[in-house]
Coordinates of C-alpha atoms and ligand atoms in Angstrom, one line a residue:
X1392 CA 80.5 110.3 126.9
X1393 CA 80.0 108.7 123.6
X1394 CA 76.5 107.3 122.6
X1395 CA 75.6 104.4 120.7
X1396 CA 72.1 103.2 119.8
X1397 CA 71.5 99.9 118.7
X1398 CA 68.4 99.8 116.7
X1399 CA 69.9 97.7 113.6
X1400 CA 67.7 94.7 114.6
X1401 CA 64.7 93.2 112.3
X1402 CA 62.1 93.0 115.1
X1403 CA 59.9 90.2 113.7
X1404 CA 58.1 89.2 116.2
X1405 CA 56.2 92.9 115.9
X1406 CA 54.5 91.2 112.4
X1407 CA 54.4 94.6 111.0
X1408 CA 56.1 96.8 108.2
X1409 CA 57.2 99.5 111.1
X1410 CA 59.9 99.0 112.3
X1411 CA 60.7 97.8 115.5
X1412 CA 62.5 101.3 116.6
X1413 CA 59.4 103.6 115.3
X1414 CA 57.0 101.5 116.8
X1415 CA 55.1 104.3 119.1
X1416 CA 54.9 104.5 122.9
X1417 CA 53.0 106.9 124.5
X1418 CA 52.5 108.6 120.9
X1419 CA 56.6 109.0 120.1
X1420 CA 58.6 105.9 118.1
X1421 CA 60.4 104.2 120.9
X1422 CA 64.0 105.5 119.4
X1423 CA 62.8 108.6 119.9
X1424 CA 62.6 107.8 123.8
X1425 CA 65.8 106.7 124.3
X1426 CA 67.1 109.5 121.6
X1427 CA 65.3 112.2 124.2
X1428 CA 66.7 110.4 127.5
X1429 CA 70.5 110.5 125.9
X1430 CA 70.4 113.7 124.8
X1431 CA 72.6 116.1 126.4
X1432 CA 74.9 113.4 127.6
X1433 CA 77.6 114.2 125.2
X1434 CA 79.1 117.0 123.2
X1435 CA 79.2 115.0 119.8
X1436 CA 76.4 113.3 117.8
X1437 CA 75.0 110.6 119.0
X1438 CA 75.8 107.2 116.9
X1439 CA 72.5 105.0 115.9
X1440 CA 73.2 101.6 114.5
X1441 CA 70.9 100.9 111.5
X1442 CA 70.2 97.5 109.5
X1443 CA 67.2 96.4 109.0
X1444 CA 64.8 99.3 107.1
X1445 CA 67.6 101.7 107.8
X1446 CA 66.6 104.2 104.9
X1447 CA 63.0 104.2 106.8
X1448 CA 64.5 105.5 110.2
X1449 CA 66.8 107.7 109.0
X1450 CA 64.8 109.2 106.7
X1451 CA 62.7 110.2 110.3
X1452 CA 65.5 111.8 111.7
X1453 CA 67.1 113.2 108.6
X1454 CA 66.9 116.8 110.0
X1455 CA 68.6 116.1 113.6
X1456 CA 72.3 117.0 113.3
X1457 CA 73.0 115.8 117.3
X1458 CA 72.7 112.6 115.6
X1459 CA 75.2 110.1 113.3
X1460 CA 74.1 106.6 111.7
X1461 CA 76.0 103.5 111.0
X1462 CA 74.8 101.1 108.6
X1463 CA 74.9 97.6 109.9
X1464 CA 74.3 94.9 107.0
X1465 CA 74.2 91.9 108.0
X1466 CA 73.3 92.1 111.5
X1467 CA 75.4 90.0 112.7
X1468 CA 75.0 90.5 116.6
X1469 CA 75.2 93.5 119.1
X1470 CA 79.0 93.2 119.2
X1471 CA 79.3 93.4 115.4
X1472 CA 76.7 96.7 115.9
X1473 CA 79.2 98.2 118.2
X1474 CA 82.0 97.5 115.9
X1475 CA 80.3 99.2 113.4
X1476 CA 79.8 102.2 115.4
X1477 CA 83.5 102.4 116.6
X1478 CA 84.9 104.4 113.8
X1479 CA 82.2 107.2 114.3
X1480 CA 83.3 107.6 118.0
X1481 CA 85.1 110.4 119.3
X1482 CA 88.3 108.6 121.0
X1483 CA 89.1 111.5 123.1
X1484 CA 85.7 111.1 125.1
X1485 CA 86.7 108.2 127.7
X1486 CA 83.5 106.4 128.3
X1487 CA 81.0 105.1 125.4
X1488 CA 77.6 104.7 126.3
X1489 CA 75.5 102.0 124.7
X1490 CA 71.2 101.6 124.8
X1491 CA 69.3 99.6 122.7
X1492 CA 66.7 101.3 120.4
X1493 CA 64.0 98.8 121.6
X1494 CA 64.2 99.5 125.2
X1495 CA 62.5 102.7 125.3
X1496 CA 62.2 104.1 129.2
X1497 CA 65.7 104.3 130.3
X1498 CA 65.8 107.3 132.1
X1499 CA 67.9 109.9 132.2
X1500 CA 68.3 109.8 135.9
X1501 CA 69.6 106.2 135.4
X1502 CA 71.9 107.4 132.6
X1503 CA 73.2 110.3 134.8
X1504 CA 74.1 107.7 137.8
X1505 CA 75.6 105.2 135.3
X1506 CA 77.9 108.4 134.0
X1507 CA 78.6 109.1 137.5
X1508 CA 79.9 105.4 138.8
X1509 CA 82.1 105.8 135.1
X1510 CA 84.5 108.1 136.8
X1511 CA 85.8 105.4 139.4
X1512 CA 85.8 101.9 137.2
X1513 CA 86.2 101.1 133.7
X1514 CA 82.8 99.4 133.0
X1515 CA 79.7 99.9 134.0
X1516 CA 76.6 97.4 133.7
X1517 CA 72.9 98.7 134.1
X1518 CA 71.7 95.0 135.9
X1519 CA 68.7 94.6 137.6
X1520 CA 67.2 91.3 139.5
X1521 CA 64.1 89.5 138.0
X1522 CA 61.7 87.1 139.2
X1523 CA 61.7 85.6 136.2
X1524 CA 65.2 85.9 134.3
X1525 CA 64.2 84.4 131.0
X1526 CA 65.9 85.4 128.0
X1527 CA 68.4 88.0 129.4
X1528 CA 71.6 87.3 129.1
X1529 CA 72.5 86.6 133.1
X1530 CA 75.3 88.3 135.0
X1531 CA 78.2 86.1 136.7
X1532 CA 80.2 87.3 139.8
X1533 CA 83.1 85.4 141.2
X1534 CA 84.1 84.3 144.9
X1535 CA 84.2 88.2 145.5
X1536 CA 81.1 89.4 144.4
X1537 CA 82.6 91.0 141.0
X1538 CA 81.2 90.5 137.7
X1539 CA 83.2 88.4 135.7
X1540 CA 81.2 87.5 132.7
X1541 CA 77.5 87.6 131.2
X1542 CA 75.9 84.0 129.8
X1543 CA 73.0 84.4 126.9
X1544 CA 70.0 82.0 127.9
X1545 CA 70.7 79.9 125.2
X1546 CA 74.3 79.5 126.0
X1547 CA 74.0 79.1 129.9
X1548 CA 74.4 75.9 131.9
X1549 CA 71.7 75.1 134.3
X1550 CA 73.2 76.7 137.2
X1551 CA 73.4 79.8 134.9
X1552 CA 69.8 80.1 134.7
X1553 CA 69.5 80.2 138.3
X1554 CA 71.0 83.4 138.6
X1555 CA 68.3 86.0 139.0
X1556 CA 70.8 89.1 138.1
X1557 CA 69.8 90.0 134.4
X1558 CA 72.3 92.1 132.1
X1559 CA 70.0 94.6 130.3
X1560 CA 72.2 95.5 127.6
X1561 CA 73.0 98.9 128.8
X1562 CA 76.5 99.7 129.6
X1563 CA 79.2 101.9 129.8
X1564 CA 82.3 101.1 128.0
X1565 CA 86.2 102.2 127.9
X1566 CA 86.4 103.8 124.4
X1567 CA 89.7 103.5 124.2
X1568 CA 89.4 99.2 124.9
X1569 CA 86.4 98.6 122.0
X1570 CA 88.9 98.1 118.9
X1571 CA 90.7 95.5 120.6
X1572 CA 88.2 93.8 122.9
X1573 CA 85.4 93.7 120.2
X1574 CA 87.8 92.4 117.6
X1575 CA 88.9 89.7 119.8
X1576 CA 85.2 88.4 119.7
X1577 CA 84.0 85.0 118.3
X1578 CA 80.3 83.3 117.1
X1579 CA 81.0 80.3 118.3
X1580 CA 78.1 80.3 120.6
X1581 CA 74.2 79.1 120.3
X1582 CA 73.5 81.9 118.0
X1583 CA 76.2 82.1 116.2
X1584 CA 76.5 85.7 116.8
X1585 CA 79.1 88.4 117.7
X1586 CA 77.9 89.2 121.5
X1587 CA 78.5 92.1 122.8
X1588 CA 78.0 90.8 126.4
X1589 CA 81.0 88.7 125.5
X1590 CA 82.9 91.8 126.0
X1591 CA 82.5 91.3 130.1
X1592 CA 84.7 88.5 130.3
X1593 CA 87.6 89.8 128.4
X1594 CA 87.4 92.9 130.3
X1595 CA 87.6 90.7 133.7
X1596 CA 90.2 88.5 132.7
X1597 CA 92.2 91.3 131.7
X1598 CA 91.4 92.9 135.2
X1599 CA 89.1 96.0 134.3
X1600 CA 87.1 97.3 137.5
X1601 CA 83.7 95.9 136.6
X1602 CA 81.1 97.9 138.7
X1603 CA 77.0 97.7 138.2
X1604 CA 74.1 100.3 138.9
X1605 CA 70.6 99.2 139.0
X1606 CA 67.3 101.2 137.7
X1607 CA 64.8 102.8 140.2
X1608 CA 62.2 100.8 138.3
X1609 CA 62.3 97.8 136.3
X1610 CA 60.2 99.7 133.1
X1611 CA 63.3 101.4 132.4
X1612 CA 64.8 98.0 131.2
X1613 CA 62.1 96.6 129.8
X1614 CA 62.4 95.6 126.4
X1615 CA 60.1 95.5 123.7
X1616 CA 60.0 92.6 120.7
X1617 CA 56.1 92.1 119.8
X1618 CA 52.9 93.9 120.6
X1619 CA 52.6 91.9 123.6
X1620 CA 54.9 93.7 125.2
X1621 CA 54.8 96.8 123.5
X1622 CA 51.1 97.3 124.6
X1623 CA 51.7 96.0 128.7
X1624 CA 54.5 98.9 128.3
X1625 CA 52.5 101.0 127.5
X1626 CA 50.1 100.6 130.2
X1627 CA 52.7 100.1 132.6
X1628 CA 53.9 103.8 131.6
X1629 CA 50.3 105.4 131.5
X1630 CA 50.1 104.4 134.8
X1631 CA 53.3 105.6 136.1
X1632 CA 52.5 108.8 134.7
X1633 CA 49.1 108.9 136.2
X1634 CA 50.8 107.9 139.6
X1635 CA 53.3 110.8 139.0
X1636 CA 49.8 113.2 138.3
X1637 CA 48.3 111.8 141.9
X1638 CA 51.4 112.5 143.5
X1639 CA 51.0 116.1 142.8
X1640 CA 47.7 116.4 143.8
X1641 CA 45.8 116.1 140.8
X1642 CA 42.8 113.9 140.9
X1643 CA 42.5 111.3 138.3
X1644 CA 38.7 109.8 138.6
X1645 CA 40.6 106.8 137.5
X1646 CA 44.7 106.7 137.1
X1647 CA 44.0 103.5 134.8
X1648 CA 41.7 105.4 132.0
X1649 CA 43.9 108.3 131.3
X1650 CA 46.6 108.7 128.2
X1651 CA 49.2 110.7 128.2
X1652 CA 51.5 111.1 125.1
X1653 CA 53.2 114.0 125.7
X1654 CA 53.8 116.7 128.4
X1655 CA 51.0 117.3 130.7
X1656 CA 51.8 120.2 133.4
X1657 CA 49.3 120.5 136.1
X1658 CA 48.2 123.5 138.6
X1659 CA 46.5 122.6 141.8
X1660 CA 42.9 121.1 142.1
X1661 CA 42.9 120.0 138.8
X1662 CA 40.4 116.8 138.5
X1663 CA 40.3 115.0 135.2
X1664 CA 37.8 112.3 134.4
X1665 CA 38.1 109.3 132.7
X1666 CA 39.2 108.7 129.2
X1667 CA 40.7 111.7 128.1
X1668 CA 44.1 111.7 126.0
X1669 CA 46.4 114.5 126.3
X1670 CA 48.8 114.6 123.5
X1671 CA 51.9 117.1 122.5
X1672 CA 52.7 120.0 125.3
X1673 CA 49.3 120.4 127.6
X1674 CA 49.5 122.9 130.4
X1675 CA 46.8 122.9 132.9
X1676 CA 46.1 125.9 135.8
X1677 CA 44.7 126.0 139.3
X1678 CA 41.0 124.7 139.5
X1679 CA 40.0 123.4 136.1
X1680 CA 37.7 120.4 135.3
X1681 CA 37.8 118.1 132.7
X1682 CA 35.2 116.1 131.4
X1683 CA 35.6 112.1 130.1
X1684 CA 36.3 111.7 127.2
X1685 CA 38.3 114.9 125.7
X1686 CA 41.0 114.7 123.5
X1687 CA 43.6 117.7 124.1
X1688 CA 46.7 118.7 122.2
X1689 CA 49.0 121.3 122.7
X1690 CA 46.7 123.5 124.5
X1691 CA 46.9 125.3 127.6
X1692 CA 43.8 125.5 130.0
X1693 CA 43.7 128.6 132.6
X1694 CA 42.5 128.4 135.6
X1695 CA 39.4 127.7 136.5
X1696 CA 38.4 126.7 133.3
X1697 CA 35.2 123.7 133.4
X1698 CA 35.7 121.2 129.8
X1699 CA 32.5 119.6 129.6
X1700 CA 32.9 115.6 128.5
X1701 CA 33.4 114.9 124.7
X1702 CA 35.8 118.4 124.0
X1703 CA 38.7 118.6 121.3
X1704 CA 41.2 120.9 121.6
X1705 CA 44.1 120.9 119.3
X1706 CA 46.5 124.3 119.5
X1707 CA 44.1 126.2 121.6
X1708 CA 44.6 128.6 124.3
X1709 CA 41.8 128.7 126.9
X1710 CA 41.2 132.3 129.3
X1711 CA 40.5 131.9 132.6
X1712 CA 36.7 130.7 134.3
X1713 CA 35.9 129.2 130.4
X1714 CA 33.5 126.9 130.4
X1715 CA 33.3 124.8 127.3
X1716 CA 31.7 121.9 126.0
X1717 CA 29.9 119.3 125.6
X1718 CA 31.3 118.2 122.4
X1719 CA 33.4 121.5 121.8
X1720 CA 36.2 121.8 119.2
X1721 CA 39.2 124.2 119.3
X1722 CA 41.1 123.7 116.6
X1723 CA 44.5 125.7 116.1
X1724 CA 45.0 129.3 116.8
X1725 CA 41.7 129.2 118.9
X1726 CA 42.3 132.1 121.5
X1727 CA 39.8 132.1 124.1
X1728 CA 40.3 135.4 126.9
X1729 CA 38.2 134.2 129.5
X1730 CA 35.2 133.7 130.9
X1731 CA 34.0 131.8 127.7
X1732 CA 31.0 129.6 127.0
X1733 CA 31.3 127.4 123.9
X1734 CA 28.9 125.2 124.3
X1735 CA 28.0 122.0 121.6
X1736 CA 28.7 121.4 118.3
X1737 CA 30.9 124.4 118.0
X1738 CA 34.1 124.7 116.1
X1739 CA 36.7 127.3 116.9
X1740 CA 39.6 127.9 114.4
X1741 CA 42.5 130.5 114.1
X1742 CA 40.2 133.1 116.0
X1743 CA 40.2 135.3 118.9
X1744 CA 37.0 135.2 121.3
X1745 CA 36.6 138.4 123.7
X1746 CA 36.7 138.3 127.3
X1747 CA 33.0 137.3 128.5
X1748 CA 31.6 136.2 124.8
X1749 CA 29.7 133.1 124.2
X1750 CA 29.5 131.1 121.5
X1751 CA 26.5 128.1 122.6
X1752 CA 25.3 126.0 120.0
X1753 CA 26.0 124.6 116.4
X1754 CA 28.6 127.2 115.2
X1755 CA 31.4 127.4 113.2
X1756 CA 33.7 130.4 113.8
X1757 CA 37.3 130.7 111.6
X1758 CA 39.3 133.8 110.6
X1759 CA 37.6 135.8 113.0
X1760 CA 38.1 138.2 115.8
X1761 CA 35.2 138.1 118.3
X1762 CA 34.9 141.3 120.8
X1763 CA 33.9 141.2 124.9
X1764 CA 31.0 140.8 126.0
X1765 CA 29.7 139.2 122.3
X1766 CA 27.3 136.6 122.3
X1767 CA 26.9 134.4 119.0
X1768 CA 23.4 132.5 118.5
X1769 CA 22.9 129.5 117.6
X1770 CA 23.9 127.9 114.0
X1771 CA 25.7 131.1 113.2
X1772 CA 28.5 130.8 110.4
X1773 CA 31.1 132.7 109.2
X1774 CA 31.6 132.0 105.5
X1775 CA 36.0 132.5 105.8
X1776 CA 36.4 130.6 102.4
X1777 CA 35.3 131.1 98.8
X1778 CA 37.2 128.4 97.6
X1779 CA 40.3 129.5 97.0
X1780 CA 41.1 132.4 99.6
X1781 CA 40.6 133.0 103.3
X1782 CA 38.8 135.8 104.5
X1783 CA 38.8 137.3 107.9
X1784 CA 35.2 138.0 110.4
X1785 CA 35.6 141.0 112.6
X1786 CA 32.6 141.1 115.5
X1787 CA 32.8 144.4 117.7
X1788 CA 32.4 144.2 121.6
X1789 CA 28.7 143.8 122.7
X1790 CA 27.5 142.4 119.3
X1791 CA 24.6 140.3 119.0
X1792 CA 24.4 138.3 116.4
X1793 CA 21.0 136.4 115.8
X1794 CA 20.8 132.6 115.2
X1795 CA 21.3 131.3 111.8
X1796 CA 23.5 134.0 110.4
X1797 CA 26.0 133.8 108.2
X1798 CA 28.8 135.8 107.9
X1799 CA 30.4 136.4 104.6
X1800 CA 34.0 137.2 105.0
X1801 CA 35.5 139.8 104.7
X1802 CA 33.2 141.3 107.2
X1803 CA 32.8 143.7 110.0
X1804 CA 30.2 144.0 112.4
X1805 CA 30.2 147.0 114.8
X1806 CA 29.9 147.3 118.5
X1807 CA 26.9 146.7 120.0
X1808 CA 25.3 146.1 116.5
X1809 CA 22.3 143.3 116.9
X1810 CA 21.8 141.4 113.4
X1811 CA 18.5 139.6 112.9
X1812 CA 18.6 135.7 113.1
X1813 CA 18.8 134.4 110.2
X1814 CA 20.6 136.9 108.1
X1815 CA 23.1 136.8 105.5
X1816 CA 26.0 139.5 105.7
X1817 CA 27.8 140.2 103.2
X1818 CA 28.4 144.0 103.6
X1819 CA 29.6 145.7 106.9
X1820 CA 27.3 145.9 110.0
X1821 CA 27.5 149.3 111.3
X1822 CA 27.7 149.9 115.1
X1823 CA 25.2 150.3 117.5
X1824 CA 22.4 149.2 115.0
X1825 CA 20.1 146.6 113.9
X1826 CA 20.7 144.7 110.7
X1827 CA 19.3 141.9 108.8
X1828 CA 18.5 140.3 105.7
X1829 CA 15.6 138.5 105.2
X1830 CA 12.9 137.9 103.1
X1831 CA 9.7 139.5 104.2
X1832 CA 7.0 136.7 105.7
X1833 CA 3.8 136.8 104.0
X1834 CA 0.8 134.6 104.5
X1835 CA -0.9 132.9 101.6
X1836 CA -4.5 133.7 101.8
X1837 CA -6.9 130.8 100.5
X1838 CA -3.9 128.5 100.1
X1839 CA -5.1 124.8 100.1
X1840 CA -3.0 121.7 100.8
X1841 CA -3.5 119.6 97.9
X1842 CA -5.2 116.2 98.2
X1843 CA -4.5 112.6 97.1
X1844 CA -5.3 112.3 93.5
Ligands
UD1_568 C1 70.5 91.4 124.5 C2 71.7 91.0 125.4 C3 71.2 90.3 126.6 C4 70.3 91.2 127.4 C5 69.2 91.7 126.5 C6 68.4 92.8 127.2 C7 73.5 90.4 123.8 C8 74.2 89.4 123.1 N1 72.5 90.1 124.6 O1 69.8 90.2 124.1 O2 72.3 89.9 127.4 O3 69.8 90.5 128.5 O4 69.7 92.3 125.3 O5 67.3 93.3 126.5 O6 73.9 91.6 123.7 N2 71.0 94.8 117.4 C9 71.7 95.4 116.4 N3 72.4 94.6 115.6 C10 72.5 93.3 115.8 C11 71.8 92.7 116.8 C12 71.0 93.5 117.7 O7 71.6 96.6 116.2 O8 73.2 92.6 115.0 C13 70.1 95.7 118.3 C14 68.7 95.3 118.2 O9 68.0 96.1 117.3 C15 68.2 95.6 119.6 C16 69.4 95.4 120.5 O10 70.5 95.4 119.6 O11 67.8 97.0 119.7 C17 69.3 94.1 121.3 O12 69.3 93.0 120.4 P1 68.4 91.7 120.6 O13 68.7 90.8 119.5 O14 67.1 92.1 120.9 O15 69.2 91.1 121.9 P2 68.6 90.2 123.0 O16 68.6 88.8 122.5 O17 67.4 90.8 123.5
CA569 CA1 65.7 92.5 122.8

């Protein structure tokens, strides 16, 4: 099946220098949506129509070779867009596919059925029935029940408008019919614009086996033209997610305060509480708690694992029976065993923690590898950067390492080496012993504080 994008259009009503097609949803451009929903469905790129900031779009895509553009300029309706997309179509696939760019949660099970009912008729219409049909282009059946044309609101009679049976501007066409049926179209209409819907009526006249397939769920053909809309989408998608989460068995605290832009993959007994926003690819195990509050990014969580409120995670790994937080941060290449604590105020990067280690308070670990059984003190810093170059921390298994130390990469401290709080290392730590730096404490005899002159 060929596939054709629109996503020419200006979007004004969105009142910003985005454009409409890269406008996010649940943290992707809403092009990307219906480019990730299409996929797959045919051999040969895929065909987006561009127009209006066309070098902006492509220029976000520039590296995907499943995909083709055709420059529309002018836009001179979604007939003309097809039109323009004809030549790059592969005529020896039957069936051509068209979505718009700005309605983003067609899914692919809808795309899959609409493919299916393909085989047996020569057109099919993705329709759905509205409470309130306003603005869509409306469906009209004959005597018989078959569709014979679409009407645009602004072109429809009265009795038009009545009919509650909304075309949403997906379809599935005869490839081998666009030439000649999209050539044979006028503007003489309201908008003096080259309708695609147009299309419908020359295909029944000529008499084309019309057939329609309607969405599980009306989001999938919702479309999206200001921020209006593009924000009650957005909830209306949060919350089908959450409702997908519940269905599963996890426990959302509250399925309305949750966020998920991404993939988030749940184990069993998994309670998350309010206001966290999982972004990227999140994988959650059996057991595991999260606090309110977190932000979490491609991570994945093991079981058991307890995240304290106010945690961020981006590119971590957490071991099993962890417990981190409050206000943790596990920044990229954090590995965590299992059976962590990390407890406030401290920053994991590009390090491996031992099974069993702990890490509490106000600490900032980088480039390092951490041992079992370690524990870190409080305000303990490893110094991984002079400037210019990275150095690596390496803590032995059953280390102790005394609050307020620092570090000074490149380092090694031995097994079960104890260095005094507040030192500064700067050589090796050997194993087994005690080392520190400090300054020894004297007491001022006959010291006096001064007074007010
Ligand atoms: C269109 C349909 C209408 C349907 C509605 C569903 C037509 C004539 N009308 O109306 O029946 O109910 O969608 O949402 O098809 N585009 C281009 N080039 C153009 C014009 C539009 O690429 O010259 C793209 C737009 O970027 C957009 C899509 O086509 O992604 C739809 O265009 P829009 O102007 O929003 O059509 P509607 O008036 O919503
Ligand atoms: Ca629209």
């Amino acid at each position: 099946m060929n596939i054709v994008v629109l996503a020419a259009g200006m979007g004004k009503r969105m009142h910003s220098r985005l454009p409409k097609v890269l406008q996010p949803l649940a943290g992707r451009a809403m092009l990307d949506h219906v480019l990730t929903a299409t996929s797959g469905f045919s051999e040969y790129p895929s065909i987006v129509v561009v127009g209006h900031c066309a070098d902006e779009v492509m220029a976000r895509y520039v590296d995907r070779e499943d995909l083709r553009f055709a420059l529309q300029i002018p836009q001179r309706g979604t007939g003309h867009a097809l039109m323009i997309a004809c030549p790059e179509l592969n005529p020896n696939d039957a069936h051509t596919l068209v979505c718009l760019g700005d309605v983003p949660l067609l899914s692919r099970d809808t795309i899959a059925r609409m493919a299916e009912e393909a085989k047996s008729s020569d057109l099919v219409l993705l329709t759905v029935k509205l409470d309130n049909p306003k603005g869509y282009g409306r469906i009209v059946r004959n005597a018989d029940g078959n569709v014979c044309a679409i009407v645009e609101e602004k072109d429809a009679n009265e009795e038009e408008k009545k009919i509650d049976e909304v075309n949403t501007g997906i379809m599935v066409l005869p490839t081998a019919k666009l030439e000649a049926w999209l050539g044979a179209l006028t503007n003489e209409n309201a908008q003096g614009e080259y309708y695609l819907t147009d299309v419908i009526g020359l295909a029944a006249h000529e008499g084309a086996r019309i057939s329609t397939v309607h969405p599980d769920r009306i989001y999938e053909v919702e479309g999206v033209n200001s921020k209006v809309q593009l924000a009650a989408l957005e909830r209306t998608w949060q919350r089908a997610q959450a409702d997908r989460l519940l269905e599963a068995g996890v426990t959302l605290i509250d399925p309305d305060r949750i966020d998920i832009r991404g993939e988030l993959v749940c184990g069993t007994d998994v309670e998350i509480d309010v206001g966290c926003i999982f972004e990227g690819k999140v994988t959650i195990g059996n057991g595991v708690r999260i606090g309110a509050y977190s932000v979490i990014r491609n991570a994945t969580i093991e079981d058991g694992v307890e995240v304290l409120p106010y945690c961020h995670f981006d590119g971590a790994a957490i071991g099993k029976d962890s417990r981190i937080g409050p206000y943790s941060r596990l920044r990229p290449g954090a590995e965590l065993k299992g059976n962590n604590h990390i407890g406030n105020f401290v920053e994991v990067k590009k390090s491996v923690v031992g099974l069993d280690s702990k890490i509490n308070h106000l600490t900032y670990i980088g480039d390092t590898d951490v041992g079992a059984r370690v524990n870190v003190g409080a305000g303990t810093i490893t110094c991984n950067y002079d400037g210019v170059n990275k150095f690596r921390t390496k803590i032995g298994d059953d280390a102790f390492i005394g609050s307020a130390t620092q570090l000074v990469a490149p380092v090694e401290v031995g097994a079960m080496a104890t260095i005094g709080a507040g030192t500064t290392l700067t050589r090796n730590a050997p194993e087994g012993k005690l080392t520190l730096s400090r300054a020894r404490q004297v007491t001022v005899e006959g010291w006096m504080r001064p007074v007010k002159k």
